[in-house]
CSV table of N, CA and C in Angstrom, one decimal:
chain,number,residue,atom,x,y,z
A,1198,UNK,N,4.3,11.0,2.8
A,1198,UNK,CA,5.0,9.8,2.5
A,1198,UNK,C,4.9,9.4,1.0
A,1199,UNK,N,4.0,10.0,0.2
A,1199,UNK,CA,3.4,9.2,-1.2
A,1199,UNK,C,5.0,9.9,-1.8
A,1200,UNK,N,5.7,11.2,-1.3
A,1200,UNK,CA,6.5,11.8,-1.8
A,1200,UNK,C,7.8,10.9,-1.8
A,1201,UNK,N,8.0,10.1,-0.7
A,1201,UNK,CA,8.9,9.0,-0.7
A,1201,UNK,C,9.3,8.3,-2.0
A,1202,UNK,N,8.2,7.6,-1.9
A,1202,UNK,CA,8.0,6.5,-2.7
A,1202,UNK,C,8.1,6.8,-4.7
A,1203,UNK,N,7.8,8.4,-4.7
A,1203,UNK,CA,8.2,9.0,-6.2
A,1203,UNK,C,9.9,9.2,-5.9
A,1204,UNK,N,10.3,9.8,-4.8
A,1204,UNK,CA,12.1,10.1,-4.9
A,1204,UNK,C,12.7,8.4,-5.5
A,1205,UNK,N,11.7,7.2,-4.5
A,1205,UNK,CA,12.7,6.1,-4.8
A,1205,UNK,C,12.5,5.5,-6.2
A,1206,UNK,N,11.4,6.0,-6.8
A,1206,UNK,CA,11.2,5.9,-8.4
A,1206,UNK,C,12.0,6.0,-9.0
A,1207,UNK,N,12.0,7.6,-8.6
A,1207,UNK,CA,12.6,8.5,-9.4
A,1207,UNK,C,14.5,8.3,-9.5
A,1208,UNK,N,14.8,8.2,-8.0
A,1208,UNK,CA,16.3,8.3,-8.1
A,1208,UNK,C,16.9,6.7,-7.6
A,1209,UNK,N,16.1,5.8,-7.7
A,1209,UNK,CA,16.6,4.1,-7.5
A,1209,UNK,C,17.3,3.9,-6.5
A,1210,UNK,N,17.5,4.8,-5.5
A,1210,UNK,CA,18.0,4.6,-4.4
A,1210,UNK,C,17.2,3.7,-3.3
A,1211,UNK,N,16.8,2.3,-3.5
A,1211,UNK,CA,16.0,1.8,-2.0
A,1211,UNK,C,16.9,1.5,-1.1
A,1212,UNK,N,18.4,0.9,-0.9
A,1212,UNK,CA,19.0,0.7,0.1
A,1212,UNK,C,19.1,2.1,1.2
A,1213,UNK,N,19.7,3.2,0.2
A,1213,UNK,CA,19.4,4.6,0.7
A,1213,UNK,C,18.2,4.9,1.2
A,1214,UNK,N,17.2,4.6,0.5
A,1214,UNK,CA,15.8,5.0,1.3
A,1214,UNK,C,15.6,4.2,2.6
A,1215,UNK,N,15.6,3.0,2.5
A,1215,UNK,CA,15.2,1.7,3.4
A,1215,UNK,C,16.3,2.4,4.3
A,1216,UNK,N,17.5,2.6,4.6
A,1216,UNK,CA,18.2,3.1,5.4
A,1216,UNK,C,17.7,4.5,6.0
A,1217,UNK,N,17.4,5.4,5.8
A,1217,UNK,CA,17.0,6.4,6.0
A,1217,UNK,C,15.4,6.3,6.9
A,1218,UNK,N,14.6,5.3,6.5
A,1218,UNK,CA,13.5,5.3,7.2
A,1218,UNK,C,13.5,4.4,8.2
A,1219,UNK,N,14.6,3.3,8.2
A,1219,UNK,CA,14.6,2.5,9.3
A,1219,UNK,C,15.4,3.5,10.6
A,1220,UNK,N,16.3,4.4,10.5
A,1220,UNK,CA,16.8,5.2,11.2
A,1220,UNK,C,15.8,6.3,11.9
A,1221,UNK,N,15.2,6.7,10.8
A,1221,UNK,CA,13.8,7.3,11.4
A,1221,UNK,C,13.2,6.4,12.6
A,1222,UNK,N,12.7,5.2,12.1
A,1222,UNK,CA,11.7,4.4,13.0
A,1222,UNK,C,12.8,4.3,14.4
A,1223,UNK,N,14.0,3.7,13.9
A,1223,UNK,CA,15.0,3.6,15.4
A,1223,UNK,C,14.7,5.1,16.6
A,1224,UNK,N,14.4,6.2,15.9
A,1224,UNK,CA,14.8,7.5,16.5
A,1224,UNK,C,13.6,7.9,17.2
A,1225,UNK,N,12.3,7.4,16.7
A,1225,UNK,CA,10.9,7.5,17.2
A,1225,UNK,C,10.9,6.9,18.8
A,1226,UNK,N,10.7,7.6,19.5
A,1226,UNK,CA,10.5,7.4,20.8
A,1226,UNK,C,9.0,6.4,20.7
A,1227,UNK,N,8.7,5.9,22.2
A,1227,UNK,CA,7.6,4.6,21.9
A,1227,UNK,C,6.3,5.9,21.9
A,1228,UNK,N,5.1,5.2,21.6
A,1228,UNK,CA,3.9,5.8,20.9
A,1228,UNK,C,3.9,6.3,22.7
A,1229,UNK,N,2.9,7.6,22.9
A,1229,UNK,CA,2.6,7.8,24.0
A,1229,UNK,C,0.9,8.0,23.8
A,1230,UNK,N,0.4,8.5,22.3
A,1230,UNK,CA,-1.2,8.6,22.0
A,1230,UNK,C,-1.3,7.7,20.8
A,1231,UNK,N,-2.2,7.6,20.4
A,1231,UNK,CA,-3.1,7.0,19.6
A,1231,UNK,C,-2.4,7.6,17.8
A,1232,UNK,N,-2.1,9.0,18.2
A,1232,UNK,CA,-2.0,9.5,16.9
A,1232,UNK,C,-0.2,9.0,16.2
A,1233,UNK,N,0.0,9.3,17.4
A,1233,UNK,CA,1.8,9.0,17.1
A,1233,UNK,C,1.9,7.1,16.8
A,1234,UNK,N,0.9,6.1,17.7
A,1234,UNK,CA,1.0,4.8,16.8
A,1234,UNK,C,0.3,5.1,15.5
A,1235,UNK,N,-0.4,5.7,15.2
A,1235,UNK,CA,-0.4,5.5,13.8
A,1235,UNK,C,0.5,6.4,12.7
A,1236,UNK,N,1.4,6.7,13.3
A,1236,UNK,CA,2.6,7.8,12.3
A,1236,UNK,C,3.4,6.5,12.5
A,1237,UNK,N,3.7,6.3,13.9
A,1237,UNK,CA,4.6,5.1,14.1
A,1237,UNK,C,4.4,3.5,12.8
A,1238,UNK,N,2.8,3.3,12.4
A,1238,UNK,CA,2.9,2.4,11.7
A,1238,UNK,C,2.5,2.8,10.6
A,1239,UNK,N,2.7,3.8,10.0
A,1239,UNK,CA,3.1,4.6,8.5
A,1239,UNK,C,4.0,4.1,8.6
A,1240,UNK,N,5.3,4.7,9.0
A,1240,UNK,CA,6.3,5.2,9.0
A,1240,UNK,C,6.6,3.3,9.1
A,1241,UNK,N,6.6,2.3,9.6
A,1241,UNK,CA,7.2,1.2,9.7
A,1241,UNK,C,6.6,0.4,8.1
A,1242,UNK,N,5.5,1.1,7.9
A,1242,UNK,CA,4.7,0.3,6.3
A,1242,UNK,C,5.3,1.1,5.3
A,1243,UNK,N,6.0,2.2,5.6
A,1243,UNK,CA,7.0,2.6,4.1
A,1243,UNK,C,7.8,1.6,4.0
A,1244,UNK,N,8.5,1.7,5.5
A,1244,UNK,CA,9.6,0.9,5.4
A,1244,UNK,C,9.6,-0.8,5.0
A,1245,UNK,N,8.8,-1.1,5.1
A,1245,UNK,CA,8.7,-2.6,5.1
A,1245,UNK,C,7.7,-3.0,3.6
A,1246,UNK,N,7.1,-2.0,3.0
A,1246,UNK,CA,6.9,-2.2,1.8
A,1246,UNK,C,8.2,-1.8,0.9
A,1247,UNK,N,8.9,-0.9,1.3
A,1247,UNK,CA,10.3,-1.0,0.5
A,1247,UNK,C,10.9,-1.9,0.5
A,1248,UNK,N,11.2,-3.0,1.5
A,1248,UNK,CA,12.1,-3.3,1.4
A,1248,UNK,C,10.9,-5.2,0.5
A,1249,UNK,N,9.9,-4.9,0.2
A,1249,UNK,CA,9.4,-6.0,-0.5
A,1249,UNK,C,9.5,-5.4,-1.2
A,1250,UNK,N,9.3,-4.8,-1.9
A,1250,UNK,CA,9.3,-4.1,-3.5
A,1250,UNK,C,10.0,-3.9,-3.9
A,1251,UNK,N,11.7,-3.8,-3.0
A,1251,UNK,CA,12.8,-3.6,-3.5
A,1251,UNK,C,13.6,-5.3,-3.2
A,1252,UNK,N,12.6,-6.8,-3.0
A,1252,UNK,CA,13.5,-7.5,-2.6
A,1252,UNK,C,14.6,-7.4,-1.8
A,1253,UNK,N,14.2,-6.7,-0.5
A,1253,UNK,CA,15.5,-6.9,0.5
A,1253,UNK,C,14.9,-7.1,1.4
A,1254,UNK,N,14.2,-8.0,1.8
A,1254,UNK,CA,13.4,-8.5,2.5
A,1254,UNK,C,13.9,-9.3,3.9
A,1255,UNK,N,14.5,-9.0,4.8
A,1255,UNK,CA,14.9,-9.9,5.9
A,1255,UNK,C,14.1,-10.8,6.8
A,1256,UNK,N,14.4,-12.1,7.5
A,1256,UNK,CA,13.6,-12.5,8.4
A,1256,UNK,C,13.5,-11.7,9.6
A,1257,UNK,N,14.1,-10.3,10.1
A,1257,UNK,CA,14.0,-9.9,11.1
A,1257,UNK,C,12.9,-8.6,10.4
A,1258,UNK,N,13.2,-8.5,8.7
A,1258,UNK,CA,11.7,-7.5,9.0
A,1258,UNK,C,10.4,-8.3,8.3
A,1259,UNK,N,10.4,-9.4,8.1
A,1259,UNK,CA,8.8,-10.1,8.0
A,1259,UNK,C,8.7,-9.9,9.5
A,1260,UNK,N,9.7,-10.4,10.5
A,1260,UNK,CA,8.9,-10.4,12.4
A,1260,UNK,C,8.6,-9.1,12.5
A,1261,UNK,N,9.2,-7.9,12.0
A,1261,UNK,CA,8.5,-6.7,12.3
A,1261,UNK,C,7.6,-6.2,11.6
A,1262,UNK,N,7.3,-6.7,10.3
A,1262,UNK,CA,6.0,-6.8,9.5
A,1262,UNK,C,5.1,-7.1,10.6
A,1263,UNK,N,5.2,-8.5,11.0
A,1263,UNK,CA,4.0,-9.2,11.3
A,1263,UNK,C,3.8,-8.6,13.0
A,1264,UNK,N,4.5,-8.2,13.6
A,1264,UNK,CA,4.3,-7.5,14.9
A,1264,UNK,C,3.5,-6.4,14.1
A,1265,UNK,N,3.5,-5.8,12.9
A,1265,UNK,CA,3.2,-4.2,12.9
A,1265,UNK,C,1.7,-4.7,12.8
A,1266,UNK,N,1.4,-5.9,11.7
A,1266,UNK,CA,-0.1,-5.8,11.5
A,1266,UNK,C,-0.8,-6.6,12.8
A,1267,UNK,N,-0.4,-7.0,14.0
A,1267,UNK,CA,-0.8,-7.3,14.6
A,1267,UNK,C,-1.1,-6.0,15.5
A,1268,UNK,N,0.2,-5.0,16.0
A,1268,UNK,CA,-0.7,-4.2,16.7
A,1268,UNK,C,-1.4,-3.1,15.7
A,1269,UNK,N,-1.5,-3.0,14.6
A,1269,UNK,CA,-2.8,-2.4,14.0
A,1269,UNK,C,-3.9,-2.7,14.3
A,1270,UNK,N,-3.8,-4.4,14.3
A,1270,UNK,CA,-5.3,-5.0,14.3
A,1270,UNK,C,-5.4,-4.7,16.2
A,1271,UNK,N,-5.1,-4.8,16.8
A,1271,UNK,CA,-4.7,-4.5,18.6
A,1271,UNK,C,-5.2,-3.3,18.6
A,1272,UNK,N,-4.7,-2.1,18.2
A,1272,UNK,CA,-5.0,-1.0,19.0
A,1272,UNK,C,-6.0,-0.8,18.4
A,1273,UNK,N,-6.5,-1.3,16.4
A,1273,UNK,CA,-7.5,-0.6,15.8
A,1273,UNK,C,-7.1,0.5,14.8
A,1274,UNK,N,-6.0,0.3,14.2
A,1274,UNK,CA,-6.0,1.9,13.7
A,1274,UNK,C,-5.9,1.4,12.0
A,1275,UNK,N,-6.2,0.4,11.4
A,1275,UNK,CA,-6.9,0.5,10.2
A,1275,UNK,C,-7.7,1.8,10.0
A,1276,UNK,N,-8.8,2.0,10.5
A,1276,UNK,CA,-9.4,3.2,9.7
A,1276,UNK,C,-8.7,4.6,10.1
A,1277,UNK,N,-7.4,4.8,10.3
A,1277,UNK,CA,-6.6,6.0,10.7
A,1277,UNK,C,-5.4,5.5,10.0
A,1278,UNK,N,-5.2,4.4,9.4
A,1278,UNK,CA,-4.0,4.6,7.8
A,1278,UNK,C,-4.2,4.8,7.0
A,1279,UNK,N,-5.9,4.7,6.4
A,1279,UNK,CA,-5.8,5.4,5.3
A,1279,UNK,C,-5.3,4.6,4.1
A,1280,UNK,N,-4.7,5.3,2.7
A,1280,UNK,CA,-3.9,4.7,1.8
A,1280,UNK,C,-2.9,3.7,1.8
A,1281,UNK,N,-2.2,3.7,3.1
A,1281,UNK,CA,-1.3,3.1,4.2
A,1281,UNK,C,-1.4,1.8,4.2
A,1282,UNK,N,-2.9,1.3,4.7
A,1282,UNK,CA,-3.4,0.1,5.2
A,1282,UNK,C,-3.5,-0.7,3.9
A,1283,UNK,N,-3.5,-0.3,2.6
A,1283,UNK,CA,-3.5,-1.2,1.8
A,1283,UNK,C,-2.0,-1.3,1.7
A,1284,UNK,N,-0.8,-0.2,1.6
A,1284,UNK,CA,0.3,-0.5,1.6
A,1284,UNK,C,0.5,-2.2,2.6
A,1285,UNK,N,0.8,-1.6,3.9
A,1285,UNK,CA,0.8,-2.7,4.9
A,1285,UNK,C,-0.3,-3.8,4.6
A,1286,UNK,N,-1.0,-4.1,3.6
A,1286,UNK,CA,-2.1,-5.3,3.5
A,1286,UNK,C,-1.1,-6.1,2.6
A,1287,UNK,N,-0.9,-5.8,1.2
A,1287,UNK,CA,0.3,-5.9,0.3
A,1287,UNK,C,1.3,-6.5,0.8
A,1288,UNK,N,2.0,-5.9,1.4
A,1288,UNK,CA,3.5,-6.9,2.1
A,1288,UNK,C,3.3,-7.7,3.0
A,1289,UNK,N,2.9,-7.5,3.7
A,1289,UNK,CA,1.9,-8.3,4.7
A,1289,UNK,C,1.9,-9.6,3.9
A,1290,UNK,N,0.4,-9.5,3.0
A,1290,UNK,CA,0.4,-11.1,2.4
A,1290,UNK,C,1.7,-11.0,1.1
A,1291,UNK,N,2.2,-10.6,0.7
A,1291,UNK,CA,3.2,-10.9,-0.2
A,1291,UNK,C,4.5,-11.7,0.7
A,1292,UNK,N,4.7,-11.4,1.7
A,1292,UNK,CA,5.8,-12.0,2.7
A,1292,UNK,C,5.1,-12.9,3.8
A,1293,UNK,N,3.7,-12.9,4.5
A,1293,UNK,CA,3.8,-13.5,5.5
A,1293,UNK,C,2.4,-14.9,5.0
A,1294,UNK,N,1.2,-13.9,4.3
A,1294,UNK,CA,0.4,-15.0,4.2
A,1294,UNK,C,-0.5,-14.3,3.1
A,1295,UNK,N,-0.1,-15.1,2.2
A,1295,UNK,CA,-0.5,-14.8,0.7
A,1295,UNK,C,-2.2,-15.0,0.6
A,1296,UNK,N,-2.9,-16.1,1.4
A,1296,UNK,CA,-4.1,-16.1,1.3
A,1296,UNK,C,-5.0,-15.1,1.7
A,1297,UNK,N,-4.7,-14.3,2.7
A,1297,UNK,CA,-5.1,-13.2,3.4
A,1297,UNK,C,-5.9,-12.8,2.5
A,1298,UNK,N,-7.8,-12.4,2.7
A,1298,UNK,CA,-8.6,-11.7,2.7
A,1298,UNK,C,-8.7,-10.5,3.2
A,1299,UNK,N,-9.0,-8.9,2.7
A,1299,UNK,CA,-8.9,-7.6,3.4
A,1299,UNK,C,-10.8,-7.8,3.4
A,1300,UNK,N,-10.4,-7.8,4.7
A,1300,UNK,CA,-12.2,-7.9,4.8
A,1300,UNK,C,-12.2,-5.8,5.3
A,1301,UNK,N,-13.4,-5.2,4.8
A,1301,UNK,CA,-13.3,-3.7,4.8
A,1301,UNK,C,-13.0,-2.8,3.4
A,1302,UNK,N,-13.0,-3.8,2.6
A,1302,UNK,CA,-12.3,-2.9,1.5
A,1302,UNK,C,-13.3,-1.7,0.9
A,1303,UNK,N,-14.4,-2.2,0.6
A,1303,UNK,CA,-15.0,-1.1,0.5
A,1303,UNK,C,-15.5,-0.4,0.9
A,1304,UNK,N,-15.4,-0.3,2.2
A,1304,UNK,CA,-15.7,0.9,3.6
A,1304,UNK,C,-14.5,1.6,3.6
A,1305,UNK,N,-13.3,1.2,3.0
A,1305,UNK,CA,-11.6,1.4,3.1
A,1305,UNK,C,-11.6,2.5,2.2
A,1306,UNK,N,-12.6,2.3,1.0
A,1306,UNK,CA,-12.4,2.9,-0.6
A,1306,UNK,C,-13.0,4.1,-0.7
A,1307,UNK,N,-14.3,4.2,0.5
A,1307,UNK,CA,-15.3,5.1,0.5
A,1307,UNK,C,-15.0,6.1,1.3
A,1308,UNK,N,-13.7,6.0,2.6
A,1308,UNK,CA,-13.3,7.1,3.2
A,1308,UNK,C,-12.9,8.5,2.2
A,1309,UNK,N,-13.1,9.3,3.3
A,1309,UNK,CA,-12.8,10.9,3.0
A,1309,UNK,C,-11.4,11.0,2.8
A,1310,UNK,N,-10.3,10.8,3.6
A,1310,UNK,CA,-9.3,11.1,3.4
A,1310,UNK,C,-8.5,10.2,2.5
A,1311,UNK,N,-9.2,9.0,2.0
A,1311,UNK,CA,-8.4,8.3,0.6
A,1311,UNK,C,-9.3,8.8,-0.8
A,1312,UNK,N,-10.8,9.4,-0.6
A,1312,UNK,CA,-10.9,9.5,-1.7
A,1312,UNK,C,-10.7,11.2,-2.0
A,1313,UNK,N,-10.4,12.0,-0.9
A,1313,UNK,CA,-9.7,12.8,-0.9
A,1313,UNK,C,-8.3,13.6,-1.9
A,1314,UNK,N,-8.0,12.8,-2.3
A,1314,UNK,CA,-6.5,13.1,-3.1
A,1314,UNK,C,-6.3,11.8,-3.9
A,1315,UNK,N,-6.8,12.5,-5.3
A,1315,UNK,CA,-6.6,11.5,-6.7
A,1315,UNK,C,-5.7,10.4,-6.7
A,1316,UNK,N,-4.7,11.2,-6.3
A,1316,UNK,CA,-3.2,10.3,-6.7
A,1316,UNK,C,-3.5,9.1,-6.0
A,1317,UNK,N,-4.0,9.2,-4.8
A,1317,UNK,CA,-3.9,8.1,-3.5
A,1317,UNK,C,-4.9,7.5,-4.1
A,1318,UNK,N,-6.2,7.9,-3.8
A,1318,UNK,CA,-7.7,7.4,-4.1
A,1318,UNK,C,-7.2,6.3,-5.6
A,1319,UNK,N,-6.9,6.9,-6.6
A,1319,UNK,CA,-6.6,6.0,-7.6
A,1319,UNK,C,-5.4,4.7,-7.0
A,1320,UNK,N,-4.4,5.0,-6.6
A,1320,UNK,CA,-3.6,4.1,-6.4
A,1320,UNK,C,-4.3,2.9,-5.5
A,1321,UNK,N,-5.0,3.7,-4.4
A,1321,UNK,CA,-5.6,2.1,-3.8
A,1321,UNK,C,-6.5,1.5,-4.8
A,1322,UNK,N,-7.3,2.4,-5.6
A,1322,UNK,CA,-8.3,1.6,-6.5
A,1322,UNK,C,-7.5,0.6,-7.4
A,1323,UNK,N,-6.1,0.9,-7.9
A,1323,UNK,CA,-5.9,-0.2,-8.6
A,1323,UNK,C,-4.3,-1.0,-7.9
A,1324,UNK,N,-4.3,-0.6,-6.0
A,1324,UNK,CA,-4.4,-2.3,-5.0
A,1324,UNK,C,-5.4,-3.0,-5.0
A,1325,UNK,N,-6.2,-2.0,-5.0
A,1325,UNK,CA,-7.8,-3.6,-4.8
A,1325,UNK,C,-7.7,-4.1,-6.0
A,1326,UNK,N,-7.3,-4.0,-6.9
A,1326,UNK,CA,-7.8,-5.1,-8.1
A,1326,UNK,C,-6.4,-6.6,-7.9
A,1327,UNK,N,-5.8,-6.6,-7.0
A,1327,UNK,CA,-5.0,-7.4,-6.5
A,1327,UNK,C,-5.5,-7.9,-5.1
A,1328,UNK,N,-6.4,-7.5,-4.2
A,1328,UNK,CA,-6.9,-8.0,-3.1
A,1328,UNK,C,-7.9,-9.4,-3.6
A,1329,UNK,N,-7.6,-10.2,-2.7
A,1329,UNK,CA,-8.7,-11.5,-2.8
A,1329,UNK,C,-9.7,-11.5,-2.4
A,1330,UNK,N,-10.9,-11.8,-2.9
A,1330,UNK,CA,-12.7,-11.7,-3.1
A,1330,UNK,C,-13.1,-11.0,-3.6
A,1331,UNK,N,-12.4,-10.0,-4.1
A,1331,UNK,CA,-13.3,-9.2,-5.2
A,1331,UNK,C,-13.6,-10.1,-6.8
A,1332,UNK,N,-14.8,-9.9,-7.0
A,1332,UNK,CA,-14.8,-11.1,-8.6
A,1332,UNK,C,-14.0,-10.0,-9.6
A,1333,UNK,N,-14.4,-10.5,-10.8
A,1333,UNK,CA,-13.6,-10.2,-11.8
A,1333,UNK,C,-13.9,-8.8,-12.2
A,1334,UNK,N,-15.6,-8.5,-12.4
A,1334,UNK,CA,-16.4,-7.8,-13.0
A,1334,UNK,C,-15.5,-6.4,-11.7
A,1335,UNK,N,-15.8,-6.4,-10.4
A,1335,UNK,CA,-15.2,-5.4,-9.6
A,1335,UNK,C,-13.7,-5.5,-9.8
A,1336,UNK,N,-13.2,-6.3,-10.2
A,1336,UNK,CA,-11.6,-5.7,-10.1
A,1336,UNK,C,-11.7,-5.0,-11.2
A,1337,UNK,N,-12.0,-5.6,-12.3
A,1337,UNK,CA,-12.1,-4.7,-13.6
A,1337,UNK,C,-12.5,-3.5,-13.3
A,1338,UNK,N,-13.6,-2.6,-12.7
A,1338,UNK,CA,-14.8,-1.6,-12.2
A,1338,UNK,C,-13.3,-1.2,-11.6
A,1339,UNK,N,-12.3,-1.6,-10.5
A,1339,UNK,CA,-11.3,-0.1,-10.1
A,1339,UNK,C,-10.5,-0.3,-10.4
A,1340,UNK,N,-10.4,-0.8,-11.7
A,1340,UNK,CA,-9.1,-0.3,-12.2
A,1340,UNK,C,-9.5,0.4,-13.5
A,1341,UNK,N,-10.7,0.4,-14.5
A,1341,UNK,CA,-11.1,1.5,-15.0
A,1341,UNK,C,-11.2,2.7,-14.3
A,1342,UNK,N,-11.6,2.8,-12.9
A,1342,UNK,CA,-11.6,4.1,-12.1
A,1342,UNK,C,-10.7,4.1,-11.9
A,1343,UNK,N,-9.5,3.8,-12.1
A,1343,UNK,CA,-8.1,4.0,-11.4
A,1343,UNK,C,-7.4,4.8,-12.6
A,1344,UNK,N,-7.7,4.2,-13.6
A,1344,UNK,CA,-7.3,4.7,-14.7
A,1344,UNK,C,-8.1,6.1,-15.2
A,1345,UNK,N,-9.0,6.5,-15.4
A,1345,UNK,CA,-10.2,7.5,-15.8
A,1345,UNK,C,-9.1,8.4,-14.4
A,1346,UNK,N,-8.9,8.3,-13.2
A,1346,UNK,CA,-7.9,9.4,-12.4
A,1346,UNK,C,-6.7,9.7,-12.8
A,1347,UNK,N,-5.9,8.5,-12.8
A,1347,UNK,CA,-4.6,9.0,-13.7
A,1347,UNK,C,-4.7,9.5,-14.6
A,1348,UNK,N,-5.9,9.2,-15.7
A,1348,UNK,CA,-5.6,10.3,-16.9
A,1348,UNK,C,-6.3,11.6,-16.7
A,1349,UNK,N,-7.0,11.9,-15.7
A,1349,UNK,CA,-7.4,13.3,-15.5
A,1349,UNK,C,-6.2,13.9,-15.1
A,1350,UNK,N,-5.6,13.2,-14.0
A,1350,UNK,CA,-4.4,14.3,-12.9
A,1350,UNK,C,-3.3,14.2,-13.9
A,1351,UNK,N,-3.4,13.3,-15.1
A,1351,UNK,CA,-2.0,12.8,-16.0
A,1351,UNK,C,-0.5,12.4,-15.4
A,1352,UNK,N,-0.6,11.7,-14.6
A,1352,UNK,CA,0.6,10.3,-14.4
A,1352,UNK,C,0.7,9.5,-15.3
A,1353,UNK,N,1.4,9.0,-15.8
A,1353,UNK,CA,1.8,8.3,-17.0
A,1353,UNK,C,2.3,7.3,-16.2
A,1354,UNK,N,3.5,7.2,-15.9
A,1354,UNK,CA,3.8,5.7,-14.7
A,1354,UNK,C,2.2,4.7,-14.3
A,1355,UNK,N,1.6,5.4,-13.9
A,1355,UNK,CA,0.4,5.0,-13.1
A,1355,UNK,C,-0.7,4.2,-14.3
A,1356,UNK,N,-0.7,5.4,-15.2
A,1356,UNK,CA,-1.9,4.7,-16.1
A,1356,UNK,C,-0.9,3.7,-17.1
A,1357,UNK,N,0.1,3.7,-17.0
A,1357,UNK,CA,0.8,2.5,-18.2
A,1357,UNK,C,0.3,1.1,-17.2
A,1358,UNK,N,0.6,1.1,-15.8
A,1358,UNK,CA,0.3,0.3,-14.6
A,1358,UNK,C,-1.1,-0.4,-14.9
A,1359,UNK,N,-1.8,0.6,-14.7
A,1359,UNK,CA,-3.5,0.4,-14.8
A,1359,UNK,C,-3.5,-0.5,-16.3
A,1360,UNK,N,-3.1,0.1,-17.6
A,1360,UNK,CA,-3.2,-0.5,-18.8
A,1360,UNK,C,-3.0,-1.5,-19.1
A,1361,UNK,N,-1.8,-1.8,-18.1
A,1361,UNK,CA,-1.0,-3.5,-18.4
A,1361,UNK,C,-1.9,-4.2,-17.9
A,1362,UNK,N,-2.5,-4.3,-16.3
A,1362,UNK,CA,-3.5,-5.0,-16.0
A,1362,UNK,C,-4.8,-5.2,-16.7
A,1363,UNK,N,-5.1,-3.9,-17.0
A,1363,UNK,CA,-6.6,-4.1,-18.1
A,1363,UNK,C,-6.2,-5.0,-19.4
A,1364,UNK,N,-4.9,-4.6,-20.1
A,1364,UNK,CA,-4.7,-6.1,-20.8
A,1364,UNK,C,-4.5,-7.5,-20.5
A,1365,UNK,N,-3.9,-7.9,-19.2
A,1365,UNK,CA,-3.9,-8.7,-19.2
A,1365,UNK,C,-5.6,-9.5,-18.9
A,1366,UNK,N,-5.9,-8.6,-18.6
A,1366,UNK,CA,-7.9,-9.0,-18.2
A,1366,UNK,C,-8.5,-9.1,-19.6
A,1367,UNK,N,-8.0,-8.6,-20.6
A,1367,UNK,CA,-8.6,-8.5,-22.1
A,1367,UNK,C,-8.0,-10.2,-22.6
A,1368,UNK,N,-6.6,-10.0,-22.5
A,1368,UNK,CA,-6.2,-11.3,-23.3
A,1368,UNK,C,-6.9,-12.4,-22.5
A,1369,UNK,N,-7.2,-12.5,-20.7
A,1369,UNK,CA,-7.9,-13.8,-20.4
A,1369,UNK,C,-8.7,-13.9,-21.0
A,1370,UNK,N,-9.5,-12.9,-21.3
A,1370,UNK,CA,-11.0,-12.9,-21.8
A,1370,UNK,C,-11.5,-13.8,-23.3
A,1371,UNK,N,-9.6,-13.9,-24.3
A,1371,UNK,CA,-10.3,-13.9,-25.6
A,1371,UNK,C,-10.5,-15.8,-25.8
C-alpha cells in the first residue's frame, strides 16, 4: 500500500484513487479471521487518509473513520497495522478529535516490521514529530532520524518534508 500513496503523488489522481479503494473495500466480503480485519482496516486507513489529505472528506466517511478506529481499538489490532496505525491515528484526530494522545508510540517505533523497511520506519518517525506528548527535544530526536534515512535510501520528497519541519523548529528557537 506505501506503493499507493507514491502513484497518487506521483500522478494527482485522488478522486481516481479514493474511487478505486473505496470499490475495493465495497467488494471485501466481511472479516472471517483476525488477519483479513486487519487488511480490512489497511485497506479502509488508505482510503480515509486519502480522502483527508486530499480534502474530500465526507460526513459519511468521518462515521466510517470513527467506526474503523473503534473496531481497531475492539478487536486489538493496533500492534498488527503497523505503519498503518499511525496513518489511521492522523485522520482520525485531524477529522474527528484533534486532542487525541497515541498512547504506545514508542513500543509502535520499536516494532520489527516498521523498523523493518527505511522508507516506512522513517515516515512514521517523522508522524511522531506531529503526535501529542512528545516534548520538543524527542520530536526534534525523530525527525533528525527521519531525516539521516531519507538521506541514506535518498527520497528527496521525504527529506525536503523532514527539512521544512526542522526549520520551522530552528526559527522557533531564535
Amino acid at each position: 500500500l506505501p506503493g499507493v500513496f507514491h502513484f497518487g503523488l506521483i500522478r494527482s489522481q485522488a478522486a481516481t484513487l479514493v474511487a478505486m479503494m473505496e470499490r475495493a473495500r465495497k467488494a471485501m466480503p466481511e472479516a472471517q479471521n483476525r488477519e483479513e480485519l486487519v487488511q480490512r482496516a489497511i485497506l479502509e486507513t488508505a482510503e480515509g487518509w486519502s480522502e483527508v489529505s486530499w480534502s474530500i472528506m465526507s460526513s459519511e466517511s468521518r462515521e466510517r473513520l470513527g467506526k474503523l478506529w473503534a473496531a481497531v481499538e475492539q478487536f486489538e489490532l493496533a500492534g498488527d497495522m503497523g505503519y498503518w496505525l499511525f496513518m489511521l491515528f492522523m485522520a482520525y484526530r485531524i477529522e474527528i478529535d484533534f486532542g487525541m494522545v497515541f498512547v504506545g508510540l514508542e513500543d509502535l517505533l520499536k516494532r520489527i516490521e516498521v523498523k523493518g523497511d527505511p522508507w516506512v520506519f522513517g515516515c512514521a518517525l517523522l508522524m511522531a514529530y506531529s503526535v501529542p506528548g512528545a516534548d520538543e527535544a524527542q520530536r526534534e530526536k525523530y525527525l533528525m532520524e527521519a531525516l539521516a534515512i531519507f538521506q541514506r535510501i535518498g527520497v528527496v520528497h521525504e527529506q525536503a518534508s523532514t527539512l521544512q519541519l526542522l526549520g520551522e523548529i530552528a526559527w522557533n528557537k531564535r
